[in-house]
Amino acid sequence: DIILSDMEPIERPWGAPGPYRFVTLLKDRALNGSNEIVPLKLMVDGVGRVFDRGISFGSHAEWAFVYEIPQETYRSFSGYIGLQSEYIEQGQVKIRIINDGEIAFEGDFDQDNPAGQVLIPNPGGRFELIGSSPEEARMKTVITWGKPKLIRE
C-alpha cells in the first residue's frame, strides 16, 4: 500500500490564494488563516476527523493534481476529501477524480457538505484530482485529502 502524499504529482498548480500563496500544497499537515501549521482535519458526517497523513492545498479558479499510477497494481483507492475544518464556513469547491479517463468521483463541498469519503476500484493510469472554486470563495477555500491510500491487491 502507498499513501499518495508519498508520491509526487506529475502535474500540479503553483501558488494559490490565501495561506498557500507560496507553498501550493503541504504534505501531512495544513495551514490555518494565520499561516500556522495545523493538523489535517475534516468534518465527515458531522464528526471531526484528524488525519496524520494526507495533502492540503489552497484553491485556484480551476486546478488539477495528476498522478501516474501503474496499471493493474492496486485493488482500490480510498480516502477522505473536502474542506479543511477551519475553512468550512466560507469555503466552496467542486471536485472530480478521473481514473484513467473515466470520472470515478464527483462532489460539491461547502458548509452544508464539508467532506466525504472516496473509494475507487482499480486505480491506474492517469489519476487526476480536478477542482474549481467560485471567485468569492477562493481566498477562503483549503482542500484536504485525508489518508489518500492506494491499496495493493
PDB file of C-alpha atoms in Angstrom:
ATOM      1  CA  ASP A   1       0.000   0.000   0.000  1.00  0.00           C
ATOM      2  CA  ILE A   2       1.089   3.586  -0.524  1.00  0.00           C
ATOM      3  CA  ILE A   3      -0.169   6.932   0.766  1.00  0.00           C
ATOM      4  CA  LEU A   4      -0.492   9.462  -2.043  1.00  0.00           C
ATOM      5  CA  SER A   5       1.405  12.076  -0.040  1.00  0.00           C
ATOM      6  CA  ASP A   6       4.484   9.844  -0.503  1.00  0.00           C
ATOM      7  CA  MET A   7       4.212  10.346  -4.289  1.00  0.00           C
ATOM      8  CA  GLU A   8       4.912  13.452  -6.348  1.00  0.00           C
ATOM      9  CA  PRO A   9       2.243  14.587  -8.807  1.00  0.00           C
ATOM     10  CA  ILE A  10       3.346  14.780 -12.446  1.00  0.00           C
ATOM     11  CA  GLU A  11       1.230  17.937 -12.838  1.00  0.00           C
ATOM     12  CA  ARG A  12       0.077  20.452 -10.239  1.00  0.00           C
ATOM     13  CA  PRO A  13      -0.736  24.140  -9.875  1.00  0.00           C
ATOM     14  CA  TRP A  14       1.817  26.563  -8.462  1.00  0.00           C
ATOM     15  CA  GLY A  15       0.852  29.081  -5.819  1.00  0.00           C
ATOM     16  CA  ALA A  16      -2.671  29.663  -4.538  1.00  0.00           C
ATOM     17  CA  PRO A  17      -4.600  32.437  -2.810  1.00  0.00           C
ATOM     18  CA  GLY A  18      -4.535  32.890   0.940  1.00  0.00           C
ATOM     19  CA  PRO A  19      -2.133  30.991   3.190  1.00  0.00           C
ATOM     20  CA  TYR A  20      -0.994  28.719   0.349  1.00  0.00           C
ATOM     21  CA  ARG A  21       0.254  31.594  -1.801  1.00  0.00           C
ATOM     22  CA  PHE A  22       3.878  30.456  -1.664  1.00  0.00           C
ATOM     23  CA  VAL A  23       3.504  26.768  -0.820  1.00  0.00           C
ATOM     24  CA  THR A  24       0.770  25.357  -3.125  1.00  0.00           C
ATOM     25  CA  LEU A  25       0.491  22.082  -1.224  1.00  0.00           C
ATOM     26  CA  LEU A  26       1.551  20.656   2.092  1.00  0.00           C
ATOM     27  CA  LYS A  27       2.054  17.004   2.882  1.00  0.00           C
ATOM     28  CA  ASP A  28       0.734  15.593   6.158  1.00  0.00           C
ATOM     29  CA  ARG A  29      -0.322  18.999   7.568  1.00  0.00           C
ATOM     30  CA  ALA A  30      -2.316  22.130   6.737  1.00  0.00           C
ATOM     31  CA  LEU A  31      -2.150  25.898   7.223  1.00  0.00           C
ATOM     32  CA  ASN A  32      -4.751  27.974   9.014  1.00  0.00           C
ATOM     33  CA  GLY A  33      -5.657  31.565   8.113  1.00  0.00           C
ATOM     34  CA  SER A  34      -2.728  32.859  10.213  1.00  0.00           C
ATOM     35  CA  ASN A  35      -0.219  30.693   8.289  1.00  0.00           C
ATOM     36  CA  GLU A  36       0.252  28.411  11.287  1.00  0.00           C
ATOM     37  CA  ILE A  37       0.764  24.699  10.732  1.00  0.00           C
ATOM     38  CA  VAL A  38      -2.231  22.678  11.934  1.00  0.00           C
ATOM     39  CA  PRO A  39      -3.257  19.021  11.617  1.00  0.00           C
ATOM     40  CA  LEU A  40      -5.237  17.812   8.619  1.00  0.00           C
ATOM     41  CA  LYS A  41      -8.856  17.882   9.780  1.00  0.00           C
ATOM     42  CA  LEU A  42     -12.135  17.173   8.001  1.00  0.00           C
ATOM     43  CA  MET A  43     -15.705  17.192   9.246  1.00  0.00           C
ATOM     44  CA  VAL A  44     -17.108  13.871   7.958  1.00  0.00           C
ATOM     45  CA  ASP A  45     -20.761  13.046   8.674  1.00  0.00           C
ATOM     46  CA  GLY A  46     -20.803  15.629  11.467  1.00  0.00           C
ATOM     47  CA  VAL A  47     -17.703  14.234  13.173  1.00  0.00           C
ATOM     48  CA  GLY A  48     -14.302  15.951  13.188  1.00  0.00           C
ATOM     49  CA  ARG A  49     -11.608  13.566  11.931  1.00  0.00           C
ATOM     50  CA  VAL A  50      -7.887  14.293  12.222  1.00  0.00           C
ATOM     51  CA  PHE A  51      -5.505  12.652   9.755  1.00  0.00           C
ATOM     52  CA  ASP A  52      -1.788  12.146  10.300  1.00  0.00           C
ATOM     53  CA  ARG A  53      -1.259  11.522   6.560  1.00  0.00           C
ATOM     54  CA  GLY A  54      -2.578  13.402   3.558  1.00  0.00           C
ATOM     55  CA  ILE A  55      -2.344  16.564   1.498  1.00  0.00           C
ATOM     56  CA  SER A  56      -3.726  20.093   1.863  1.00  0.00           C
ATOM     57  CA  PHE A  57      -3.743  22.909  -0.665  1.00  0.00           C
ATOM     58  CA  GLY A  58      -5.401  26.227  -1.496  1.00  0.00           C
ATOM     59  CA  SER A  59      -7.937  26.528  -4.286  1.00  0.00           C
ATOM     60  CA  HIS A  60      -7.470  28.242  -7.642  1.00  0.00           C
ATOM     61  CA  ALA A  61     -10.345  29.060 -10.010  1.00  0.00           C
ATOM     62  CA  GLU A  62      -9.530  25.703 -11.609  1.00  0.00           C
ATOM     63  CA  TRP A  63      -6.754  23.306 -10.679  1.00  0.00           C
ATOM     64  CA  ALA A  64      -5.564  19.736 -11.150  1.00  0.00           C
ATOM     65  CA  PHE A  65      -3.184  17.369  -9.410  1.00  0.00           C
ATOM     66  CA  VAL A  66      -2.226  14.486 -11.682  1.00  0.00           C
ATOM     67  CA  TYR A  67      -0.518  11.263 -10.651  1.00  0.00           C
ATOM     68  CA  GLU A  68       0.666   8.395 -12.834  1.00  0.00           C
ATOM     69  CA  ILE A  69      -0.439   5.146 -11.196  1.00  0.00           C
ATOM     70  CA  PRO A  70       0.882   1.800 -12.524  1.00  0.00           C
ATOM     71  CA  GLN A  71      -1.881  -0.219 -14.219  1.00  0.00           C
ATOM     72  CA  GLU A  72      -3.159  -3.410 -12.561  1.00  0.00           C
ATOM     73  CA  THR A  73      -1.121  -2.832  -9.402  1.00  0.00           C
ATOM     74  CA  TYR A  74      -3.681  -1.544  -6.909  1.00  0.00           C
ATOM     75  CA  ARG A  75      -7.056  -3.026  -5.968  1.00  0.00           C
ATOM     76  CA  SER A  76      -8.537   0.278  -4.780  1.00  0.00           C
ATOM     77  CA  PHE A  77      -8.002   3.869  -3.751  1.00  0.00           C
ATOM     78  CA  SER A  78      -9.553   5.195  -0.552  1.00  0.00           C
ATOM     79  CA  GLY A  79      -9.503   8.431   1.375  1.00  0.00           C
ATOM     80  CA  TYR A  80     -11.482  11.416   2.565  1.00  0.00           C
ATOM     81  CA  ILE A  81     -11.668  14.749   0.774  1.00  0.00           C
ATOM     82  CA  GLY A  82     -13.233  18.118   1.446  1.00  0.00           C
ATOM     83  CA  LEU A  83     -12.758  21.451   3.125  1.00  0.00           C
ATOM     84  CA  GLN A  84     -10.137  21.744   5.845  1.00  0.00           C
ATOM     85  CA  SER A  85     -12.193  22.252   9.037  1.00  0.00           C
ATOM     86  CA  GLU A  86     -11.038  25.847   9.677  1.00  0.00           C
ATOM     87  CA  TYR A  87     -12.462  26.866   6.260  1.00  0.00           C
ATOM     88  CA  ILE A  88     -15.915  25.206   6.303  1.00  0.00           C
ATOM     89  CA  GLU A  89     -17.987  28.358   6.853  1.00  0.00           C
ATOM     90  CA  GLN A  90     -16.835  30.196   3.722  1.00  0.00           C
ATOM     91  CA  GLY A  91     -15.086  27.571   1.593  1.00  0.00           C
ATOM     92  CA  GLN A  92     -16.621  26.087  -1.526  1.00  0.00           C
ATOM     93  CA  VAL A  93     -15.192  23.640  -4.077  1.00  0.00           C
ATOM     94  CA  LYS A  94     -16.312  21.252  -6.813  1.00  0.00           C
ATOM     95  CA  ILE A  95     -14.116  18.160  -7.099  1.00  0.00           C
ATOM     96  CA  ARG A  96     -13.815  15.380  -9.657  1.00  0.00           C
ATOM     97  CA  ILE A  97     -11.473  12.431  -9.595  1.00  0.00           C
ATOM     98  CA  ILE A  98     -10.735  10.953 -13.006  1.00  0.00           C
ATOM     99  CA  ASN A  99      -9.204   7.491 -13.138  1.00  0.00           C
ATOM    100  CA  ASP A 100      -7.643   6.630 -16.497  1.00  0.00           C
ATOM    101  CA  GLY A 101     -10.040   8.881 -18.424  1.00  0.00           C
ATOM    102  CA  GLU A 102     -13.223   7.887 -16.530  1.00  0.00           C
ATOM    103  CA  ILE A 103     -14.960  10.032 -13.903  1.00  0.00           C
ATOM    104  CA  ALA A 104     -14.650   7.997 -10.704  1.00  0.00           C
ATOM    105  CA  PHE A 105     -15.889  10.564  -8.166  1.00  0.00           C
ATOM    106  CA  GLU A 106     -17.695  13.908  -8.161  1.00  0.00           C
ATOM    107  CA  GLY A 107     -18.533  16.051  -5.158  1.00  0.00           C
ATOM    108  CA  ASP A 108     -19.522  19.592  -4.222  1.00  0.00           C
ATOM    109  CA  PHE A 109     -18.233  20.673  -0.828  1.00  0.00           C
ATOM    110  CA  ASP A 110     -19.407  23.652   1.226  1.00  0.00           C
ATOM    111  CA  GLN A 111     -20.600  24.301   4.781  1.00  0.00           C
ATOM    112  CA  ASP A 112     -23.614  22.005   4.300  1.00  0.00           C
ATOM    113  CA  ASN A 113     -21.477  19.158   2.913  1.00  0.00           C
ATOM    114  CA  PRO A 114     -17.886  19.827   4.045  1.00  0.00           C
ATOM    115  CA  ALA A 115     -16.247  16.453   3.262  1.00  0.00           C
ATOM    116  CA  GLY A 116     -16.833  12.924   2.095  1.00  0.00           C
ATOM    117  CA  GLN A 117     -15.284   9.519   1.701  1.00  0.00           C
ATOM    118  CA  VAL A 118     -13.834   8.330  -1.611  1.00  0.00           C
ATOM    119  CA  LEU A 119     -13.495   4.702  -2.666  1.00  0.00           C
ATOM    120  CA  ILE A 120     -12.374   3.957  -6.236  1.00  0.00           C
ATOM    121  CA  PRO A 121     -11.836   0.420  -7.533  1.00  0.00           C
ATOM    122  CA  ASN A 122      -8.872  -0.447  -9.783  1.00  0.00           C
ATOM    123  CA  PRO A 123      -6.967   2.861  -9.856  1.00  0.00           C
ATOM    124  CA  GLY A 124      -4.387   3.027 -12.610  1.00  0.00           C
ATOM    125  CA  GLY A 125      -3.029   5.184 -15.404  1.00  0.00           C
ATOM    126  CA  ARG A 126      -3.598   8.912 -15.260  1.00  0.00           C
ATOM    127  CA  PHE A 127      -5.193   9.633 -11.865  1.00  0.00           C
ATOM    128  CA  GLU A 128      -6.480  13.216 -11.701  1.00  0.00           C
ATOM    129  CA  LEU A 129      -7.873  15.283  -8.850  1.00  0.00           C
ATOM    130  CA  ILE A 130      -9.583  18.235 -10.526  1.00  0.00           C
ATOM    131  CA  GLY A 131     -11.405  21.082  -8.852  1.00  0.00           C
ATOM    132  CA  SER A 132     -12.708  24.594  -9.025  1.00  0.00           C
ATOM    133  CA  SER A 133     -13.942  27.275  -6.651  1.00  0.00           C
ATOM    134  CA  PRO A 134     -16.045  30.358  -7.355  1.00  0.00           C
ATOM    135  CA  GLU A 135     -14.186  33.666  -7.192  1.00  0.00           C
ATOM    136  CA  GLU A 136     -15.788  34.765  -3.916  1.00  0.00           C
ATOM    137  CA  ALA A 137     -14.625  31.577  -2.141  1.00  0.00           C
ATOM    138  CA  ARG A 138     -11.040  31.200  -3.429  1.00  0.00           C
ATOM    139  CA  MET A 139      -9.281  33.063  -0.616  1.00  0.00           C
ATOM    140  CA  LYS A 140     -11.276  31.044   1.906  1.00  0.00           C
ATOM    141  CA  THR A 141     -11.001  27.534   0.473  1.00  0.00           C
ATOM    142  CA  VAL A 142      -8.430  24.978   1.601  1.00  0.00           C
ATOM    143  CA  ILE A 143      -8.879  21.415   0.424  1.00  0.00           C
ATOM    144  CA  THR A 144      -7.689  18.465   2.483  1.00  0.00           C
ATOM    145  CA  TRP A 145      -7.210  14.929   1.248  1.00  0.00           C
ATOM    146  CA  GLY A 146      -7.136  12.766   4.377  1.00  0.00           C
ATOM    147  CA  LYS A 147      -5.304   9.435   4.211  1.00  0.00           C
ATOM    148  CA  PRO A 148      -5.386   9.101   0.404  1.00  0.00           C
ATOM    149  CA  LYS A 149      -4.289   5.494   0.047  1.00  0.00           C
ATOM    150  CA  LEU A 150      -3.619   3.144  -2.867  1.00  0.00           C
ATOM    151  CA  ILE A 151      -4.337  -0.400  -1.698  1.00  0.00           C
ATOM    152  CA  ARG A 152      -2.489  -3.299  -3.349  1.00  0.00           C
ATOM    153  CA  GLU A 153      -4.116  -6.500  -4.467  1.00  0.00           C
TER     154      GLU A 153
END
